[in-house]
Amino acid sequence: NYSMSFDGVDDYISLSPIDLSYSNQMTIMAWVNANDLTSEEDNTIIRQDWGEPNFMIAFDNNMNNANPPVFGFNVENTSGTNVSLEYPISLQDFEGIWSHVCGVYDGSEMRIYIDGQFVYSAPHSGNIRSGGSNPNYLAIGSHPYPGYLNETFDGLINDISIWDIALDSIQIQDYMNCSPIGDESGLVGYWDFEDDSDITTAIDVTGNGNDGIINGATYDTDVSPQSCQLTNVNGCDSTAILNLTI
């Protein structure tokens, strides 16, 4: 019923940092519908940062250089090596339309998926770093450093999730079309923005307690397109059986 709207100025959701240092795998994915990807050079969807990003997905329009705009996925390992995987895009393809974006790291390779389709990869290895030499912060819709209202996202974000496993292409497409329930294996944090009873809190549906504090962002009824099949209470595909007596 709802997505979360960010104004590209000072809206964001602050979260407590998530420690994935025990894992050499992760998946981050979200639905996004941008209004404007050109005013800010970097447009953060979600970012955990201590001065360098532990992990993030974002748009970068490269307005201050001659490089093409990109969708980026960053992962820093526990050795301090930070790999930024950047897939060239046309910004207009992501403005005014819902798109599904996803970054996957499996311990040997990073991959980007757009609308459920694999588009780009690069090698990387090691467990995922948590924190660094400075305090660590995590936010949706903006650079997470307190008071640093830059690299903000202007538009709608929906169904954003963090996993400590590497989802495969079939799983990505399944969850793109039909949202997780919240109790899936490997799901660490999931914000579907469906509970608008408290306009100050973004509920983590997993029950892991990663609730966020909403700063300015608002609930919106413009939502991402999805096509769930008939499901049972466990989210599994079900078959409707009709017995007729003639």
Short mmCIF file of C-alpha atoms in Angstrom, two decimals:
data_model
loop_
_atom_site.label_atom_id
_atom_site.label_comp_id
_atom_site.label_asym_id
_atom_site.label_seq_id
_atom_site.Cartn_x
_atom_site.Cartn_y
_atom_site.Cartn_z
CA ASN A 1 0.00 0.00 0.00
CA TYR A 2 2.89 2.38 0.65
CA SER A 3 6.38 3.39 -0.41
CA MET A 4 8.62 6.01 1.22
CA SER A 5 9.07 9.42 -0.39
CA PHE A 6 12.35 11.37 -0.04
CA ASP A 7 12.65 15.02 -1.06
CA GLY A 8 16.32 14.99 -2.12
CA VAL A 9 17.13 17.76 0.37
CA ASP A 10 17.06 16.59 3.97
CA ASP A 11 14.90 13.45 4.12
CA TYR A 12 16.43 10.18 5.28
CA ILE A 13 15.94 7.16 7.52
CA SER A 14 18.64 6.56 10.12
CA LEU A 15 19.40 3.00 11.19
CA SER A 16 21.78 1.30 13.60
CA PRO A 17 24.76 -0.19 11.72
CA ILE A 18 24.41 -3.83 10.73
CA ASP A 19 27.41 -6.08 11.40
CA LEU A 20 28.00 -8.53 8.53
CA SER A 21 31.64 -9.22 9.37
CA TYR A 22 30.79 -12.88 10.03
CA SER A 23 29.80 -13.31 6.36
CA ASN A 24 31.50 -13.16 2.98
CA GLN A 25 28.14 -12.90 1.25
CA MET A 26 25.40 -10.30 1.02
CA THR A 27 22.51 -9.08 -1.09
CA ILE A 28 20.99 -5.59 -1.10
CA MET A 29 17.91 -4.84 -3.16
CA ALA A 30 15.16 -2.27 -3.47
CA TRP A 31 12.50 -0.80 -5.69
CA VAL A 32 13.20 2.83 -6.65
CA ASN A 33 11.35 5.52 -8.58
CA ALA A 34 13.52 8.63 -8.84
CA ASN A 35 12.28 12.15 -9.43
CA ASP A 36 15.66 13.76 -10.08
CA LEU A 37 19.06 12.06 -10.38
CA THR A 38 20.92 15.08 -11.74
CA SER A 39 20.90 17.70 -8.97
CA GLU A 40 23.10 15.64 -6.61
CA GLU A 41 26.17 13.85 -7.95
CA ASP A 42 25.52 10.86 -5.68
CA ASN A 43 22.02 9.63 -4.93
CA THR A 44 22.07 7.21 -2.01
CA ILE A 45 19.58 4.38 -1.73
CA ILE A 46 21.22 2.79 1.33
CA ARG A 47 24.73 3.26 2.73
CA GLN A 48 26.71 2.09 5.75
CA ASP A 49 29.78 4.26 6.24
CA TRP A 50 32.57 5.09 8.69
CA GLY A 51 34.44 7.40 6.31
CA GLU A 52 34.45 4.69 3.66
CA PRO A 53 31.34 2.69 2.79
CA ASN A 54 31.14 -0.81 4.27
CA PHE A 55 28.40 -1.37 1.73
CA MET A 56 25.99 0.71 -0.34
CA ILE A 57 23.88 0.95 -3.47
CA ALA A 58 23.47 4.35 -5.12
CA PHE A 59 23.25 6.29 -8.36
CA ASP A 60 26.19 8.48 -9.38
CA ASN A 61 25.64 10.93 -12.24
CA ASN A 62 29.37 11.84 -12.43
CA MET A 63 28.40 15.48 -12.93
CA ASN A 64 31.92 16.65 -12.06
CA ASN A 65 33.75 14.51 -14.62
CA ALA A 66 33.36 13.16 -18.12
CA ASN A 67 32.39 9.63 -17.06
CA PRO A 68 28.89 8.33 -17.81
CA PRO A 69 26.28 8.05 -15.04
CA VAL A 70 26.34 4.74 -13.16
CA PHE A 71 24.44 2.59 -10.74
CA GLY A 72 26.95 1.59 -8.08
CA PHE A 73 27.32 -1.26 -5.60
CA ASN A 74 30.11 -1.06 -3.00
CA VAL A 75 31.46 -3.69 -0.62
CA GLU A 76 34.41 -3.25 1.73
CA ASN A 77 36.11 -6.38 3.06
CA THR A 78 37.70 -6.86 6.47
CA SER A 79 41.15 -6.19 4.98
CA GLY A 80 39.99 -2.68 4.05
CA THR A 81 39.72 -3.27 0.30
CA ASN A 82 36.70 -1.41 -1.01
CA VAL A 83 35.43 -2.42 -4.45
CA SER A 84 33.00 -0.12 -6.23
CA LEU A 85 31.13 -1.93 -9.00
CA GLU A 86 29.73 0.67 -11.39
CA TYR A 87 27.30 -0.11 -14.19
CA PRO A 88 26.85 2.67 -16.82
CA ILE A 89 23.24 3.78 -17.19
CA SER A 90 21.02 6.46 -18.66
CA LEU A 91 19.54 8.45 -15.78
CA GLN A 92 16.28 8.99 -17.62
CA ASP A 93 15.63 5.24 -17.52
CA PHE A 94 15.25 5.47 -13.73
CA GLU A 95 13.32 8.74 -13.41
CA GLY A 96 9.54 8.65 -13.21
CA ILE A 97 9.37 4.87 -13.40
CA TRP A 98 9.69 2.04 -10.90
CA SER A 99 12.88 -0.02 -11.28
CA HIS A 100 14.26 -2.88 -9.21
CA VAL A 101 17.95 -2.64 -8.32
CA CYS A 102 20.08 -5.27 -6.64
CA GLY A 103 23.69 -5.86 -5.62
CA VAL A 104 24.96 -9.37 -4.78
CA TYR A 105 28.30 -10.42 -3.30
CA ASP A 106 29.07 -14.15 -3.01
CA GLY A 107 32.61 -14.09 -1.58
CA SER A 108 34.34 -14.24 -4.94
CA GLU A 109 32.32 -11.93 -7.18
CA MET A 110 30.10 -8.84 -6.99
CA ARG A 111 27.11 -8.64 -9.34
CA ILE A 112 24.50 -6.05 -10.26
CA TYR A 113 20.96 -6.89 -11.35
CA ILE A 114 18.53 -4.39 -12.84
CA ASP A 115 14.85 -5.38 -12.99
CA GLY A 116 15.88 -8.93 -12.15
CA GLN A 117 18.41 -9.23 -14.98
CA PHE A 118 22.16 -9.65 -14.46
CA VAL A 119 24.07 -6.75 -16.03
CA TYR A 120 27.58 -6.45 -14.54
CA SER A 121 30.15 -8.15 -12.31
CA ALA A 122 33.66 -7.86 -10.86
CA PRO A 123 35.83 -10.06 -8.63
CA HIS A 124 36.05 -9.44 -4.88
CA SER A 125 36.76 -11.59 -1.82
CA GLY A 126 36.83 -11.56 1.97
CA ASN A 127 34.31 -11.06 4.72
CA ILE A 128 32.34 -7.81 4.82
CA ARG A 129 33.82 -5.12 7.03
CA SER A 130 31.73 -3.54 9.76
CA GLY A 131 32.86 -0.10 10.88
CA GLY A 132 36.39 1.28 10.74
CA SER A 133 38.57 3.78 12.53
CA ASN A 134 35.67 6.22 12.98
CA PRO A 135 32.07 5.77 14.18
CA ASN A 136 29.88 3.82 11.79
CA TYR A 137 26.49 4.94 10.48
CA LEU A 138 23.73 3.48 8.28
CA ALA A 139 20.94 5.33 6.46
CA ILE A 140 18.38 5.01 3.70
CA GLY A 141 18.00 7.92 1.29
CA SER A 142 21.10 9.92 2.24
CA HIS A 143 24.75 9.71 3.22
CA PRO A 144 24.49 8.44 6.80
CA TYR A 145 26.93 10.78 8.57
CA PRO A 146 24.91 12.88 11.06
CA GLY A 147 24.26 16.39 9.81
CA TYR A 148 25.86 15.70 6.43
CA LEU A 149 22.76 16.11 4.26
CA ASN A 150 24.37 15.30 0.95
CA GLU A 151 24.18 12.48 -1.58
CA THR A 152 20.43 12.44 -0.96
CA PHE A 153 17.79 10.56 -2.94
CA ASP A 154 14.92 12.44 -4.57
CA GLY A 155 12.05 10.07 -5.20
CA LEU A 156 10.41 6.91 -3.90
CA ILE A 157 12.01 3.84 -2.33
CA ASN A 158 10.17 0.64 -1.51
CA ASP A 159 10.84 -2.90 -0.28
CA ILE A 160 14.49 -2.41 0.66
CA SER A 161 16.28 -5.42 2.13
CA ILE A 162 19.68 -6.59 3.32
CA TRP A 163 20.65 -10.26 3.34
CA ASP A 164 23.73 -12.09 4.63
CA ILE A 165 23.57 -14.57 1.76
CA ALA A 166 24.04 -14.26 -2.00
CA LEU A 167 20.65 -14.62 -3.67
CA ASP A 168 20.63 -16.18 -7.12
CA SER A 169 18.85 -14.72 -10.14
CA ILE A 170 15.71 -16.80 -9.64
CA GLN A 171 15.39 -15.72 -6.01
CA ILE A 172 15.94 -12.08 -6.97
CA GLN A 173 13.20 -12.27 -9.58
CA ASP A 174 10.87 -14.06 -7.15
CA TYR A 175 11.30 -11.39 -4.45
CA MET A 176 11.12 -8.62 -7.03
CA ASN A 177 7.70 -9.89 -8.11
CA CYS A 178 6.47 -10.94 -4.67
CA SER A 179 7.90 -9.33 -1.56
CA PRO A 180 9.51 -11.33 1.24
CA ILE A 181 7.44 -12.07 4.32
CA GLY A 182 10.24 -11.26 6.76
CA ASP A 183 11.24 -14.67 8.10
CA GLU A 184 13.23 -15.86 5.08
CA SER A 185 16.60 -17.50 5.74
CA GLY A 186 19.44 -14.99 5.44
CA LEU A 187 17.21 -11.92 5.63
CA VAL A 188 18.88 -9.50 8.06
CA GLY A 189 16.89 -6.30 7.58
CA TYR A 190 13.75 -5.58 5.57
CA TRP A 191 11.79 -2.35 5.36
CA ASP A 192 8.58 -2.60 3.31
CA PHE A 193 7.09 0.68 4.64
CA GLU A 194 3.67 -0.89 5.06
CA ASP A 195 3.11 0.08 8.72
CA ASP A 196 2.24 3.77 8.70
CA SER A 197 0.75 3.74 12.21
CA ASP A 198 3.90 5.48 13.48
CA ILE A 199 5.14 8.09 11.01
CA THR A 200 8.45 8.36 12.87
CA THR A 201 9.51 4.71 12.67
CA ALA A 202 10.38 2.47 9.72
CA ILE A 203 9.68 -1.03 10.96
CA ASP A 204 12.14 -3.83 10.24
CA VAL A 205 9.76 -6.61 9.22
CA THR A 206 12.30 -9.34 10.04
CA GLY A 207 11.84 -8.83 13.77
CA ASN A 208 15.60 -8.41 14.13
CA GLY A 209 15.06 -4.99 15.65
CA ASN A 210 16.67 -2.93 12.89
CA ASP A 211 13.90 -0.32 13.02
CA GLY A 212 14.76 3.06 11.52
CA ILE A 213 14.02 6.64 12.56
CA ILE A 214 12.22 8.56 9.81
CA ASN A 215 13.57 12.06 9.33
CA GLY A 216 11.30 14.03 7.01
CA ALA A 217 10.52 11.19 4.60
CA THR A 218 6.81 10.46 4.16
CA TYR A 219 4.60 7.53 3.25
CA ASP A 220 3.31 7.57 -0.33
CA THR A 221 0.61 5.52 -2.05
CA ASP A 222 2.59 5.29 -5.32
CA VAL A 223 3.99 1.78 -5.04
CA SER A 224 6.18 -0.57 -7.03
CA PRO A 225 4.45 -2.94 -9.47
CA GLN A 226 4.36 -6.55 -8.33
CA SER A 227 2.52 -9.67 -9.39
CA CYS A 228 2.33 -12.16 -6.55
CA GLN A 229 0.91 -15.54 -7.45
CA LEU A 230 -1.57 -17.26 -5.16
CA THR A 231 0.36 -17.93 -1.95
CA ASN A 232 -0.18 -19.66 1.33
CA VAL A 233 0.75 -18.25 4.75
CA ASN A 234 4.38 -19.28 4.26
CA GLY A 235 4.69 -17.35 1.03
CA CYS A 236 4.97 -20.53 -1.06
CA ASP A 237 3.19 -20.97 -4.35
CA SER A 238 -0.10 -22.72 -3.79
CA THR A 239 -2.53 -24.56 -5.99
CA ALA A 240 -6.23 -23.87 -5.78
CA ILE A 241 -8.16 -27.14 -6.14
CA LEU A 242 -11.84 -26.95 -6.98
CA ASN A 243 -13.91 -30.13 -6.45
CA LEU A 244 -17.17 -30.15 -8.33
CA THR A 245 -19.96 -32.67 -8.03
CA ILE A 246 -22.26 -32.86 -11.03
#
